[in-house]
CSV table of C-alpha atoms and ligand atoms in Angstrom, one decimal:
chain,number,residue,atom,x,y,z
A,1,MET,CA,6.4,26.8,-19.1
A,2,ARG,CA,2.8,27.4,-19.9
A,3,ILE,CA,1.8,28.3,-23.5
A,4,VAL,CA,-1.2,30.5,-23.9
A,5,LEU,CA,-3.0,31.2,-27.1
A,6,THR,CA,-5.4,34.1,-27.4
A,7,GLY,CA,-7.1,36.1,-30.0
A,8,PHE,CA,-10.5,37.1,-31.3
A,9,ARG,CA,-13.1,34.4,-32.1
A,10,GLY,CA,-12.3,32.5,-35.2
A,11,THR,CA,-8.6,33.1,-35.2
A,12,GLY,CA,-8.1,29.5,-34.5
A,13,LYS,CA,-6.8,29.4,-30.8
A,14,THR,CA,-8.7,26.3,-29.9
A,15,THR,CA,-8.1,24.2,-32.9
A,16,VAL,CA,-4.5,25.3,-33.2
A,17,GLY,CA,-3.9,25.0,-29.4
A,18,ARG,CA,-5.0,21.3,-29.5
A,19,ILE,CA,-2.5,20.6,-32.3
A,20,VAL,CA,0.3,22.5,-30.5
A,21,ALA,CA,-0.5,20.5,-27.3
A,22,LYS,CA,-0.5,17.2,-29.1
A,23,SER,CA,2.9,17.9,-30.8
A,24,LEU,CA,4.5,18.9,-27.5
A,25,GLY,CA,2.9,15.9,-25.7
A,26,ILE,CA,1.3,18.1,-22.9
A,27,PRO,CA,-2.3,18.7,-21.9
A,28,PHE,CA,-4.6,21.3,-23.6
A,29,LEU,CA,-7.1,23.4,-21.7
A,30,ASP,CA,-9.7,25.6,-23.3
A,31,THR,CA,-10.9,28.2,-20.7
A,32,ASP,CA,-14.3,28.5,-22.4
A,33,ARG,CA,-15.0,24.7,-22.0
A,34,THR,CA,-13.8,24.9,-18.4
A,35,ILE,CA,-16.2,27.7,-17.7
A,36,GLU,CA,-19.0,25.8,-19.3
A,37,GLY,CA,-18.1,22.7,-17.1
A,38,ARG,CA,-18.2,24.9,-13.9
A,39,ALA,CA,-21.5,26.5,-14.9
A,40,GLY,CA,-23.2,23.4,-16.1
A,41,MET,CA,-24.3,25.0,-19.2
A,42,LYS,CA,-23.1,26.3,-22.7
A,43,ILE,CA,-21.7,29.8,-23.1
A,44,PRO,CA,-24.8,31.1,-25.0
A,45,ALA,CA,-26.9,29.9,-22.0
A,46,ILE,CA,-24.7,31.6,-19.5
A,47,PHE,CA,-25.0,34.9,-21.3
A,48,ARG,CA,-28.8,34.4,-21.8
A,49,ASN,CA,-29.6,33.2,-18.2
A,50,ARG,CA,-27.0,35.0,-16.1
A,51,GLY,CA,-25.7,37.8,-18.3
A,52,GLU,CA,-22.2,38.8,-19.5
A,53,PRO,CA,-20.9,40.0,-15.9
A,54,ALA,CA,-21.6,36.5,-14.5
A,55,PHE,CA,-19.7,35.0,-17.4
A,56,ARG,CA,-16.7,37.3,-16.9
A,57,ASP,CA,-16.7,36.6,-13.2
A,58,LEU,CA,-16.5,32.9,-13.9
A,59,GLU,CA,-13.8,33.4,-16.5
A,60,ARG,CA,-11.7,35.4,-14.0
A,61,LYS,CA,-11.9,32.6,-11.5
A,62,VAL,CA,-11.0,29.9,-14.1
A,63,ILE,CA,-8.0,32.0,-15.3
A,64,ALA,CA,-6.7,32.7,-11.8
A,65,ALA,CA,-6.7,29.0,-11.1
A,66,LEU,CA,-5.0,27.7,-14.3
A,67,PRO,CA,-2.2,25.1,-13.9
A,68,ALA,CA,1.2,26.9,-13.9
A,69,ASP,CA,3.2,24.5,-16.0
A,70,ASP,CA,3.6,22.3,-19.1
A,71,ILE,CA,0.1,23.0,-20.5
A,72,VAL,CA,-1.3,24.7,-23.6
A,73,VAL,CA,-4.1,27.1,-22.8
A,74,SER,CA,-6.6,28.7,-25.1
A,75,ALA,CA,-8.0,31.9,-23.5
A,76,GLY,CA,-11.0,33.8,-24.7
A,77,GLY,CA,-10.5,37.1,-26.6
A,78,GLY,CA,-12.7,39.0,-24.2
A,79,ALA,CA,-10.6,37.8,-21.2
A,80,ILE,CA,-7.5,39.6,-22.1
A,81,LEU,CA,-9.2,43.0,-22.0
A,82,ASP,CA,-9.1,42.7,-18.2
A,83,PRO,CA,-5.5,43.4,-16.9
A,84,GLU,CA,-6.1,41.2,-13.9
A,85,ASN,CA,-6.6,38.2,-16.2
A,86,VAL,CA,-3.6,39.3,-18.3
A,87,ALA,CA,-1.4,39.3,-15.2
A,88,HIS,CA,-2.6,35.7,-14.4
A,89,LEU,CA,-2.2,34.5,-17.9
A,90,ARG,CA,1.2,35.9,-18.4
A,91,ARG,CA,2.8,34.6,-15.2
A,92,GLY,CA,5.4,32.0,-16.2
A,93,SER,CA,3.8,31.8,-19.7
A,94,LEU,CA,4.5,32.6,-23.3
A,95,VAL,CA,1.5,34.2,-24.8
A,96,PHE,CA,0.8,33.9,-28.5
A,97,LEU,CA,-1.8,36.3,-30.1
A,98,LEU,CA,-3.5,34.6,-33.1
A,99,GLU,CA,-4.7,37.0,-35.7
A,100,ALA,CA,-6.7,36.7,-38.9
A,101,ASP,CA,-8.3,39.2,-41.2
A,102,ASP,CA,-11.9,40.1,-40.8
A,103,GLU,CA,-13.1,38.2,-43.8
A,104,THR,CA,-11.5,34.9,-42.6
A,105,ILE,CA,-13.0,35.4,-39.1
A,106,ILE,CA,-16.4,36.1,-40.4
A,107,ARG,CA,-16.1,32.9,-42.6
A,108,ARG,CA,-14.9,30.8,-39.7
A,109,ILE,CA,-17.5,31.9,-37.1
A,110,GLY,CA,-20.5,32.2,-39.4
A,111,GLY,CA,-23.2,29.9,-38.1
A,112,SER,CA,-21.8,29.8,-34.6
A,113,ASP,CA,-24.4,29.7,-31.7
A,114,ARG,CA,-22.3,32.3,-29.7
A,115,PRO,CA,-24.5,35.4,-28.9
A,116,SER,CA,-23.7,38.7,-30.6
A,117,LEU,CA,-22.0,41.1,-28.2
A,118,THR,CA,-23.5,44.2,-29.8
A,119,GLY,CA,-26.7,43.0,-31.3
A,120,ARG,CA,-25.4,44.0,-34.8
A,121,PRO,CA,-24.9,41.9,-37.9
A,122,LEU,CA,-21.7,39.8,-37.6
A,123,SER,CA,-19.9,41.6,-40.6
A,124,GLU,CA,-20.1,44.9,-38.8
A,125,GLU,CA,-19.5,43.6,-35.3
A,126,VAL,CA,-16.4,41.7,-36.1
A,127,GLY,CA,-14.6,44.6,-37.8
A,128,ASP,CA,-15.4,47.1,-35.1
A,129,LEU,CA,-14.8,44.9,-32.1
A,130,ILE,CA,-11.3,43.9,-33.5
A,131,ARG,CA,-10.3,47.4,-34.0
A,132,VAL,CA,-11.3,48.4,-30.5
A,133,ARG,CA,-9.7,45.3,-29.0
A,134,ARG,CA,-6.5,45.2,-31.0
A,135,PRO,CA,-4.4,47.5,-28.7
A,136,SER,CA,-5.3,45.4,-25.7
A,137,TYR,CA,-4.5,42.1,-27.7
A,138,PHE,CA,-1.1,43.4,-28.6
A,139,ARG,CA,-0.3,44.4,-25.1
A,140,ALA,CA,-1.2,41.0,-23.7
A,141,ALA,CA,0.9,38.9,-26.1
A,142,ASP,CA,4.6,38.0,-26.4
A,143,LEU,CA,4.4,36.9,-30.0
A,144,CYS,CA,1.9,37.2,-32.8
A,145,VAL,CA,1.1,34.7,-35.4
A,146,THR,CA,-1.4,35.2,-38.3
A,147,THR,CA,-3.6,32.2,-39.1
A,148,SER,CA,-5.2,33.7,-42.3
A,149,GLY,CA,-4.5,31.6,-45.3
A,150,LYS,CA,-3.1,28.8,-43.2
A,151,SER,CA,-4.4,25.5,-42.2
A,152,PRO,CA,-4.5,24.9,-38.4
A,153,GLU,CA,-1.6,22.4,-38.8
A,154,GLU,CA,0.5,25.1,-40.5
A,155,ALA,CA,-0.2,27.7,-37.8
A,156,ALA,CA,0.5,25.2,-35.0
A,157,GLY,CA,3.7,24.2,-36.8
A,158,GLU,CA,4.9,27.8,-36.8
A,159,ILE,CA,4.2,28.0,-33.0
A,160,VAL,CA,6.0,24.7,-32.3
A,161,GLN,CA,8.9,25.8,-34.4
A,162,VAL,CA,9.1,29.0,-32.3
A,163,LEU,CA,9.0,27.0,-29.1
A,164,ARG,CA,11.7,24.7,-30.3
A,165,ASN,CA,14.1,27.1,-32.2
A,166,GLY,CA,13.2,30.5,-30.7
A,167,PRO,CA,11.5,33.4,-32.6
A,168,LEU,CA,14.6,34.8,-34.3
A,169,SER,CA,16.2,33.5,-37.5
A,170,PRO,CA,19.9,32.8,-37.3
A,171,VAL,CA,20.7,35.7,-39.6
A,172,SER,CA,18.7,38.3,-37.6
A,173,ARG,CA,20.0,36.9,-34.3
A,174,GLU,CA,23.6,37.3,-35.5
A,175,ALA,CA,22.9,40.9,-36.8
A,176,GLY,CA,21.4,41.7,-33.4
A,177,ARG,CA,24.3,40.1,-31.6
A,178,ARG,CA,26.7,42.2,-33.5
A,179,PHE,CA,24.8,45.5,-32.7
A,180,LEU,CA,24.9,44.5,-29.0
A,181,GLU,CA,28.6,44.0,-29.2
A,182,GLY,CA,29.0,47.8,-30.0
A,183,LEU,CA,26.9,49.0,-27.1
A,184,PRO,CA,28.4,50.4,-24.0
A,185,LEU,CA,26.8,47.7,-21.8
A,186,ASP,CA,28.0,46.7,-18.2
A,187,GLU,CA,29.3,43.2,-17.9
A,188,SER,CA,26.3,41.7,-16.2
A,189,ASP,CA,23.9,43.0,-18.9
A,190,ARG,CA,26.2,41.8,-21.6
A,191,SER,CA,26.4,38.3,-20.1
A,192,THR,CA,22.5,38.1,-19.6
A,193,LEU,CA,22.0,39.1,-23.2
A,194,THR,CA,24.6,36.7,-24.5
A,195,SER,CA,22.9,33.9,-22.7
A,196,LEU,CA,19.4,35.0,-23.9
A,197,LEU,CA,20.7,34.9,-27.5
A,198,SER,CA,22.7,31.7,-27.3
A,199,TRP,CA,19.8,29.3,-27.9
A,200,ASN,CA,19.6,26.5,-25.4
A,201,GLY,CA,16.3,24.9,-26.1
A,202,GLU,CA,14.4,26.7,-23.4
A,203,PRO,CA,11.2,28.6,-24.5
A,204,PRO,CA,12.4,32.0,-25.6
A,205,ALA,CA,12.8,35.0,-23.2
A,206,GLY,CA,12.5,38.5,-24.7
A,207,ILE,CA,14.4,41.6,-24.6
A,208,CYS,CA,13.1,45.2,-23.7
A,209,GLY,CA,15.0,48.3,-23.3
A,210,ILE,CA,15.4,52.0,-23.1
A,211,THR,CA,17.0,54.0,-26.0
A,212,GLY,CA,18.4,57.5,-26.0
A,213,TYR,CA,21.7,59.3,-26.2
A,214,PRO,CA,22.7,59.2,-23.5
A,215,CYS,CA,20.5,56.9,-21.5
A,216,SER,CA,22.8,54.8,-19.3
A,217,HIS,CA,21.9,56.9,-16.3
A,218,SER,CA,18.2,55.9,-16.6
A,219,ARG,CA,16.4,54.2,-13.7
A,220,SER,CA,14.1,52.4,-16.1
A,221,PRO,CA,16.2,49.1,-16.3
A,222,ALA,CA,16.2,48.7,-12.5
A,223,LEU,CA,12.4,49.4,-12.3
A,224,TRP,CA,11.4,47.2,-15.2
A,225,ASN,CA,13.5,44.2,-14.3
A,226,GLN,CA,12.1,44.2,-10.8
A,227,LEU,CA,8.5,44.3,-12.3
A,228,PHE,CA,9.3,41.5,-14.7
A,229,SER,CA,10.4,39.3,-11.8
A,230,ARG,CA,7.3,40.3,-9.7
A,231,TYR,CA,5.0,39.3,-12.5
A,232,GLY,CA,7.0,36.3,-13.6
A,233,LEU,CA,7.5,37.6,-17.2
A,234,PRO,CA,10.3,36.1,-19.3
A,235,TYR,CA,12.0,39.5,-20.2
A,236,PHE,CA,15.1,41.3,-19.6
A,237,TYR,CA,15.4,45.1,-19.8
A,238,THR,CA,18.6,46.8,-20.9
A,239,SER,CA,20.0,50.1,-22.1
A,240,PHE,CA,20.5,50.7,-25.9
A,241,GLU,CA,22.7,53.8,-25.6
A,242,TRP,CA,23.5,54.5,-29.3
A,243,PRO,CA,23.7,57.8,-31.3
A,244,ALA,CA,21.4,56.8,-34.3
A,245,ILE,CA,17.8,55.7,-33.7
A,246,GLY,CA,17.6,54.1,-37.1
A,247,ASP,CA,20.2,51.6,-36.0
A,248,VAL,CA,18.5,50.9,-32.8
A,249,ILE,CA,15.2,50.2,-34.5
A,250,GLN,CA,16.8,47.8,-37.0
A,251,ALA,CA,18.5,46.0,-34.1
A,252,ALA,CA,15.1,46.0,-32.2
A,253,LYS,CA,13.6,44.2,-35.3
A,254,ASN,CA,16.6,41.8,-35.5
A,255,LEU,CA,16.4,41.0,-31.8
A,256,GLY,CA,12.6,40.8,-31.6
A,257,VAL,CA,12.6,43.5,-29.0
A,258,ARG,CA,9.2,43.6,-27.3
A,259,GLY,CA,9.1,47.1,-25.8
A,260,LEU,CA,11.3,50.1,-26.1
A,261,SER,CA,11.2,53.2,-23.9
A,262,VAL,CA,12.4,56.1,-26.1
A,263,THR,CA,14.0,59.2,-24.5
A,264,ILE,CA,16.0,62.4,-25.6
A,265,PRO,CA,16.9,63.1,-28.4
A,266,PHE,CA,14.8,60.4,-30.3
A,267,LYS,CA,11.2,61.0,-29.3
A,268,GLU,CA,10.3,62.8,-32.5
A,269,GLU,CA,12.7,61.2,-35.0
A,270,VAL,CA,11.6,57.6,-33.9
A,271,ILE,CA,8.0,58.3,-35.5
A,272,GLY,CA,9.5,57.9,-39.0
A,273,TYR,CA,10.5,54.3,-38.2
A,274,LEU,CA,7.2,53.0,-36.9
A,275,ASP,CA,4.2,51.3,-38.6
A,276,GLU,CA,1.4,52.6,-36.4
A,277,ILE,CA,1.3,55.6,-34.1
A,278,ASP,CA,-1.6,56.2,-31.6
A,279,GLU,CA,-3.7,59.3,-31.8
A,280,ASP,CA,-2.2,61.0,-28.6
A,281,ALA,CA,1.4,60.5,-29.7
A,282,ARG,CA,0.6,61.9,-33.1
A,283,ALA,CA,-1.1,65.0,-31.7
A,284,ILE,CA,1.9,65.6,-29.3
A,285,GLY,CA,4.4,64.8,-32.1
A,286,ALA,CA,6.6,62.4,-30.0
A,287,VAL,CA,6.6,58.8,-29.1
A,288,ASN,CA,8.2,57.5,-25.9
A,289,THR,CA,7.0,53.9,-26.1
A,290,VAL,CA,7.5,51.4,-28.9
A,291,VAL,CA,5.8,48.0,-28.8
A,292,GLN,CA,6.6,45.3,-31.3
A,293,CYS,CA,4.1,42.4,-32.1
A,294,GLY,CA,4.3,40.2,-35.1
A,295,GLY,CA,7.0,42.4,-36.7
A,296,THR,CA,4.8,45.5,-36.5
A,297,LEU,CA,6.1,48.5,-34.5
A,298,HIS,CA,3.5,50.6,-32.6
A,299,GLY,CA,4.3,54.0,-31.1
A,300,TYR,CA,2.6,55.5,-28.0
A,301,ASN,CA,3.2,58.5,-25.8
A,302,THR,CA,2.8,58.1,-22.0
A,303,ASP,CA,4.7,61.2,-20.9
A,304,TRP,CA,1.5,63.3,-21.2
A,305,LEU,CA,-0.3,60.8,-18.9
A,306,GLY,CA,2.6,61.2,-16.4
A,307,VAL,CA,1.9,64.9,-16.3
A,308,ARG,CA,-1.8,64.6,-16.2
A,309,ALA,CA,-2.2,62.0,-13.5
A,310,PRO,CA,-1.0,64.2,-10.5
A,311,LEU,CA,-3.0,67.2,-11.7
A,312,GLU,CA,-6.3,65.5,-12.4
A,313,ASP,CA,-8.0,67.2,-9.5
A,314,LEU,CA,-7.3,70.7,-11.1
A,315,ARG,CA,-9.6,71.1,-14.1
A,316,GLY,CA,-10.2,74.4,-15.9
A,317,VAL,CA,-7.6,76.4,-14.0
A,318,ARG,CA,-4.9,79.0,-15.5
A,319,ALA,CA,-1.7,77.2,-16.1
A,320,ALA,CA,1.9,78.2,-17.2
A,321,VAL,CA,4.3,75.8,-18.9
A,322,LEU,CA,7.9,76.8,-18.8
A,323,GLY,CA,9.8,75.6,-21.9
A,324,ALA,CA,8.8,74.7,-25.4
A,325,GLY,CA,10.5,71.3,-26.2
A,326,GLY,CA,9.3,67.7,-26.2
A,327,ALA,CA,8.3,67.5,-22.5
A,328,ALA,CA,6.5,70.9,-22.8
A,329,ALA,CA,4.4,69.5,-25.7
A,330,ALA,CA,3.3,66.5,-23.6
A,331,ALA,CA,2.6,68.8,-20.7
A,332,VAL,CA,0.5,71.2,-22.9
A,333,TYR,CA,-1.5,68.3,-24.3
A,334,ALA,CA,-2.1,66.9,-20.7
A,335,LEU,CA,-3.2,70.3,-19.3
A,336,LYS,CA,-5.4,71.0,-22.3
A,337,SER,CA,-7.1,67.6,-21.7
A,338,LEU,CA,-7.9,68.8,-18.2
A,339,GLU,CA,-9.5,71.9,-19.9
A,340,MET,CA,-6.9,74.3,-18.4
A,341,ASP,CA,-6.2,77.8,-19.8
A,342,VAL,CA,-2.6,77.3,-20.9
A,343,THR,CA,0.2,79.8,-21.6
A,344,ILE,CA,3.7,78.5,-22.8
A,345,LEU,CA,6.6,80.7,-21.6
A,346,ALA,CA,10.0,80.1,-23.2
A,347,ARG,CA,13.5,81.5,-23.6
A,348,THR,CA,13.1,81.2,-27.4
A,349,VAL,CA,9.7,82.8,-27.8
A,350,GLU,CA,9.3,81.6,-31.5
A,351,LYS,CA,9.4,78.1,-30.3
A,352,ALA,CA,6.7,78.8,-27.7
A,353,ASP,CA,4.6,80.6,-30.4
A,354,ARG,CA,4.9,77.4,-32.7
A,355,LEU,CA,3.8,75.1,-29.8
A,356,ALA,CA,1.0,77.4,-28.8
A,357,SER,CA,-0.4,77.6,-32.3
A,358,ARG,CA,-0.5,73.7,-32.5
A,359,PHE,CA,-2.4,73.4,-29.3
A,360,GLY,CA,-4.5,76.5,-29.5
A,361,CYS,CA,-3.1,78.3,-26.4
A,362,ARG,CA,-1.0,81.5,-25.6
A,363,ALA,CA,2.7,82.0,-25.7
A,364,GLY,CA,5.2,84.6,-24.2
A,365,PRO,CA,8.6,85.2,-22.8
A,366,LEU,CA,9.7,83.8,-19.4
A,367,THR,CA,9.7,87.4,-18.1
A,368,SER,CA,5.9,87.7,-18.4
A,369,PHE,CA,5.4,85.0,-15.8
A,370,ARG,CA,4.2,87.5,-13.0
A,371,ASP,CA,1.5,89.1,-15.3
A,372,LEU,CA,-0.1,85.6,-15.8
A,373,ASP,CA,-0.8,84.8,-12.2
A,374,PRO,CA,-1.2,81.1,-12.8
A,375,GLU,CA,-2.7,78.5,-10.5
A,376,VAL,CA,-0.6,75.7,-11.9
A,377,VAL,CA,3.1,76.0,-13.1
A,378,VAL,CA,4.9,73.2,-14.9
A,379,ASN,CA,8.6,73.4,-15.4
A,380,ALA,CA,9.5,71.5,-18.7
A,381,THR,CA,13.0,72.8,-19.1
A,382,PRO,CA,16.1,71.0,-17.8
A,383,VAL,CA,16.9,74.0,-15.5
A,384,GLY,CA,17.6,72.6,-12.0
A,385,MET,CA,18.6,69.2,-13.4
A,386,HIS,CA,21.9,67.8,-11.7
A,387,PRO,CA,24.5,69.5,-11.7
A,388,ASP,CA,22.6,72.7,-12.3
A,389,ARG,CA,21.4,74.4,-9.2
A,390,SER,CA,19.5,77.3,-10.6
A,391,SER,CA,15.7,77.9,-10.9
A,392,LEU,CA,13.7,79.9,-13.6
A,393,LEU,CA,11.4,81.3,-10.8
A,394,SER,CA,12.2,83.0,-7.4
A,395,GLY,CA,10.1,83.1,-4.2
A,396,GLU,CA,8.6,86.5,-5.3
A,397,ASP,CA,7.1,84.9,-8.4
A,398,LEU,CA,5.3,82.2,-6.4
A,399,LYS,CA,2.2,82.6,-4.2
A,400,GLU,CA,0.7,80.4,-1.5
A,401,GLY,CA,-1.7,78.0,-2.9
A,402,MET,CA,-0.1,77.7,-6.4
A,403,THR,CA,0.7,74.2,-7.6
A,404,VAL,CA,4.3,73.8,-8.9
A,405,PHE,CA,5.2,70.7,-10.8
A,406,ASP,CA,8.9,70.4,-11.8
A,407,LEU,CA,9.3,67.7,-14.4
A,408,VAL,CA,13.1,67.5,-13.6
A,409,TYR,CA,13.6,64.4,-11.4
A,410,THR,CA,17.3,64.4,-10.8
A,411,PRO,CA,17.6,65.5,-8.0
A,412,PRO,CA,14.0,64.8,-6.8
A,413,GLU,CA,14.1,68.0,-4.7
A,414,THR,CA,15.1,70.6,-7.3
A,415,PRO,CA,15.9,74.3,-6.4
A,416,LEU,CA,12.4,75.3,-7.9
A,417,ILE,CA,10.7,72.6,-5.6
A,418,SER,CA,12.5,74.1,-2.6
A,419,ILE,CA,11.6,77.7,-3.4
A,420,ALA,CA,7.9,76.7,-4.0
A,421,ARG,CA,7.8,74.7,-0.8
A,422,ASP,CA,9.1,77.8,1.1
A,423,ALA,CA,6.5,80.0,-0.6
A,424,GLY,CA,3.6,77.8,0.6
A,425,CYS,CA,2.9,76.2,-2.8
A,426,ARG,CA,1.7,72.6,-3.3
A,427,VAL,CA,4.6,70.9,-4.9
A,428,ILE,CA,4.7,67.9,-7.3
A,429,LEU,CA,8.1,66.3,-7.9
A,430,GLY,CA,9.3,65.0,-11.3
A,431,THR,CA,9.4,61.5,-9.9
A,432,GLU,CA,5.6,61.6,-10.1
A,433,MET,CA,5.7,62.0,-13.9
A,434,PHE,CA,8.2,59.2,-14.0
A,435,ILE,CA,6.1,56.9,-11.9
A,436,HIS,CA,2.9,57.5,-13.9
A,437,GLN,CA,4.5,57.5,-17.3
A,438,ALA,CA,6.4,54.2,-16.5
A,439,ARG,CA,3.1,52.6,-15.2
A,440,GLU,CA,1.4,53.4,-18.4
A,441,GLN,CA,4.4,52.2,-20.4
A,442,PHE,CA,4.5,48.9,-18.7
A,443,MET,CA,0.8,48.6,-19.5
A,444,HIS,CA,1.5,49.1,-23.3
A,445,VAL,CA,4.2,46.6,-23.3
A,446,THR,CA,2.6,43.8,-21.0
A,447,GLY,CA,-1.1,44.5,-20.7
A,448,ILE,CA,-0.6,44.5,-16.9
A,449,ARG,CA,-1.8,47.4,-14.7
A,450,VAL,CA,0.8,47.7,-11.8
A,451,PRO,CA,-0.7,49.1,-8.7
A,452,GLU,CA,0.5,52.6,-8.0
A,453,THR,CA,1.7,51.6,-4.6
A,454,LEU,CA,4.0,48.8,-6.0
A,455,ILE,CA,5.5,51.1,-8.5
A,456,ARG,CA,6.2,53.8,-5.9
A,457,GLU,CA,7.7,51.2,-3.6
A,458,LEU,CA,10.1,50.0,-6.5
A,459,VAL,CA,11.0,53.5,-7.6
B,1,NAP,P1,14.0,69.8,-24.9
B,1,NAP,O1,13.2,69.2,-26.0
B,1,NAP,O2,15.5,69.9,-25.2
B,1,NAP,O3,13.5,71.1,-24.5
B,1,NAP,C1,14.0,71.9,-23.5
B,1,NAP,C2,13.3,73.2,-23.3
B,1,NAP,O4,13.9,73.8,-22.2
B,1,NAP,C3,13.5,74.2,-24.5
B,1,NAP,O5,12.3,75.0,-24.6
B,1,NAP,C4,14.7,75.0,-24.0
B,1,NAP,O6,14.7,76.3,-24.6
B,1,NAP,C5,14.4,75.2,-22.6
B,1,NAP,N1,15.7,75.5,-21.8
B,1,NAP,C6,16.8,74.8,-21.8
B,1,NAP,N2,17.7,75.4,-21.0
B,1,NAP,C7,17.1,76.6,-20.6
B,1,NAP,C8,17.5,77.7,-19.8
B,1,NAP,N3,18.7,77.6,-19.2
B,1,NAP,N4,16.6,78.7,-19.5
B,1,NAP,C9,15.4,78.6,-20.1
B,1,NAP,N5,15.0,77.7,-20.8
B,1,NAP,C10,15.8,76.6,-21.1
B,1,NAP,O7,13.9,68.8,-23.6
B,1,NAP,P2,12.6,68.0,-23.1
B,1,NAP,O8,12.6,66.7,-23.8
B,1,NAP,O9,11.4,68.9,-23.3
B,1,NAP,O10,12.9,67.8,-21.6
B,1,NAP,C11,12.9,68.8,-20.6
B,1,NAP,C12,13.1,68.3,-19.3
B,1,NAP,O11,11.9,67.6,-18.8
B,1,NAP,C13,14.2,67.2,-19.2
B,1,NAP,O12,15.5,67.9,-18.9
B,1,NAP,C14,13.8,66.4,-18.0
B,1,NAP,O13,14.4,66.9,-16.8
B,1,NAP,C15,12.3,66.6,-17.9
B,1,NAP,N6,11.6,65.4,-18.2
B,1,NAP,C16,11.2,64.6,-17.2
B,1,NAP,C17,10.5,63.4,-17.4
B,1,NAP,C18,10.0,62.7,-16.1
B,1,NAP,O14,9.6,61.5,-16.2
B,1,NAP,N7,9.9,63.2,-14.9
B,1,NAP,C19,10.2,63.0,-18.6
B,1,NAP,C20,10.7,63.8,-19.7
B,1,NAP,C21,11.4,65.0,-19.5
B,1,NAP,P3,15.4,76.7,-26.0
B,1,NAP,O15,14.6,76.2,-27.1
B,1,NAP,O16,15.6,78.2,-25.9
B,1,NAP,O17,16.8,76.0,-25.8
């Protein structure tokens, strides 16, 4: 297996990487030095003479050509902002993100001849760049190690320890194992997880999963496990079907779960268990993606991106959202981001009113649909979901040219979609939301941008 160390300048990836390689008795490669070798000049000279794009181009070529096995690689902090580099670096590798606080970094890189990337004083540049880059760094790494207050030997010792004994302490591994025993897993998942947890000296493979109650019907495990194998990632995705989200989060910490997809009924409640929530998820009030790095849990929402992506060509139009639950909140946020004039129509009008006042839009009962004459309709209720065969709208409600997006995806062709098709509407199936939200979720957990065509083929 390849070991990759990455992180901002001054986090120690080169010094620590050299020590790790020496302890493991395998070669060490610093991508920056390889780039300098290829260019025949130092990095400051490449920036000065050829510019940053030329440097990044060389960097991409060096990363794509890295040896596959038994090597420790130190990769530049700017490189992992590019998802293509991340896919190359992650293939068959274990990626460690080295972190350090701003003060430590400034002390370590003060006096370096590397050019400033922003032209601002080092103390300002470091803090700002780290904050912008942090989410990308978290995505690209399997494990995080802080090097602040540690000597390079201590930080390297920690990494070697993880490589030799796995990232989990025996106590937390045992607690995680007990939790898994109580889950309604199928035999094949149970045996894969048991072998992952019975330490056999191989570099650690990680666990990801979906949590909800119920969630065993989800298509996510099949999709994610295919993606992990396509991209050569050492992960296994399973289903954590359990009635209490607090227990799942505790187990995720014990098991070092890297990524968790969160579904009904936990998308709101999970927020209380997380360390950092991104801006969009906080505005929507729901998290459907949890990423763990260095024991810190980060929450994101990708549902809204799943609604937004298929509608991106329809800016500023009149839209009706049916329903006022979690999916409706994500849908309204997505439509508002496309500057649409949104009205929420729901069976329980008070819920529609509450949601509308949060997002600054209108609300009403389902019966007022025809008065609205919307150009876009989004069904965010479970009406039409298997085994239900009903639709909230009839052929008389719909007009040719309307866009009808049914978020329900089981079955893909819902009664509403059939009615809309017959009425001459443009239809968007719930699988579109699933595809786009899963693509964004995979990006949060791995830093890899899966081509839309591949994810469609796998779904
Ligand atoms: P939720 O929070 O339970 O909200 C459901 C909403 O639907 C509520 O406003 C509820 O109204 C309304 N509703 C339920 N039954 C109704 C009926 N018979 N007539 C009229 N309104 C009804 O659920 P959610 O998380 O928003 O999810 C809604 C649906 O979105 C799911 O069932 C799922 O099919 C779909 N979804 C799809 C994806 C995807 O990737 N495609 C992702 C997420 C969700 P009351 O408040 O009056 O009960």
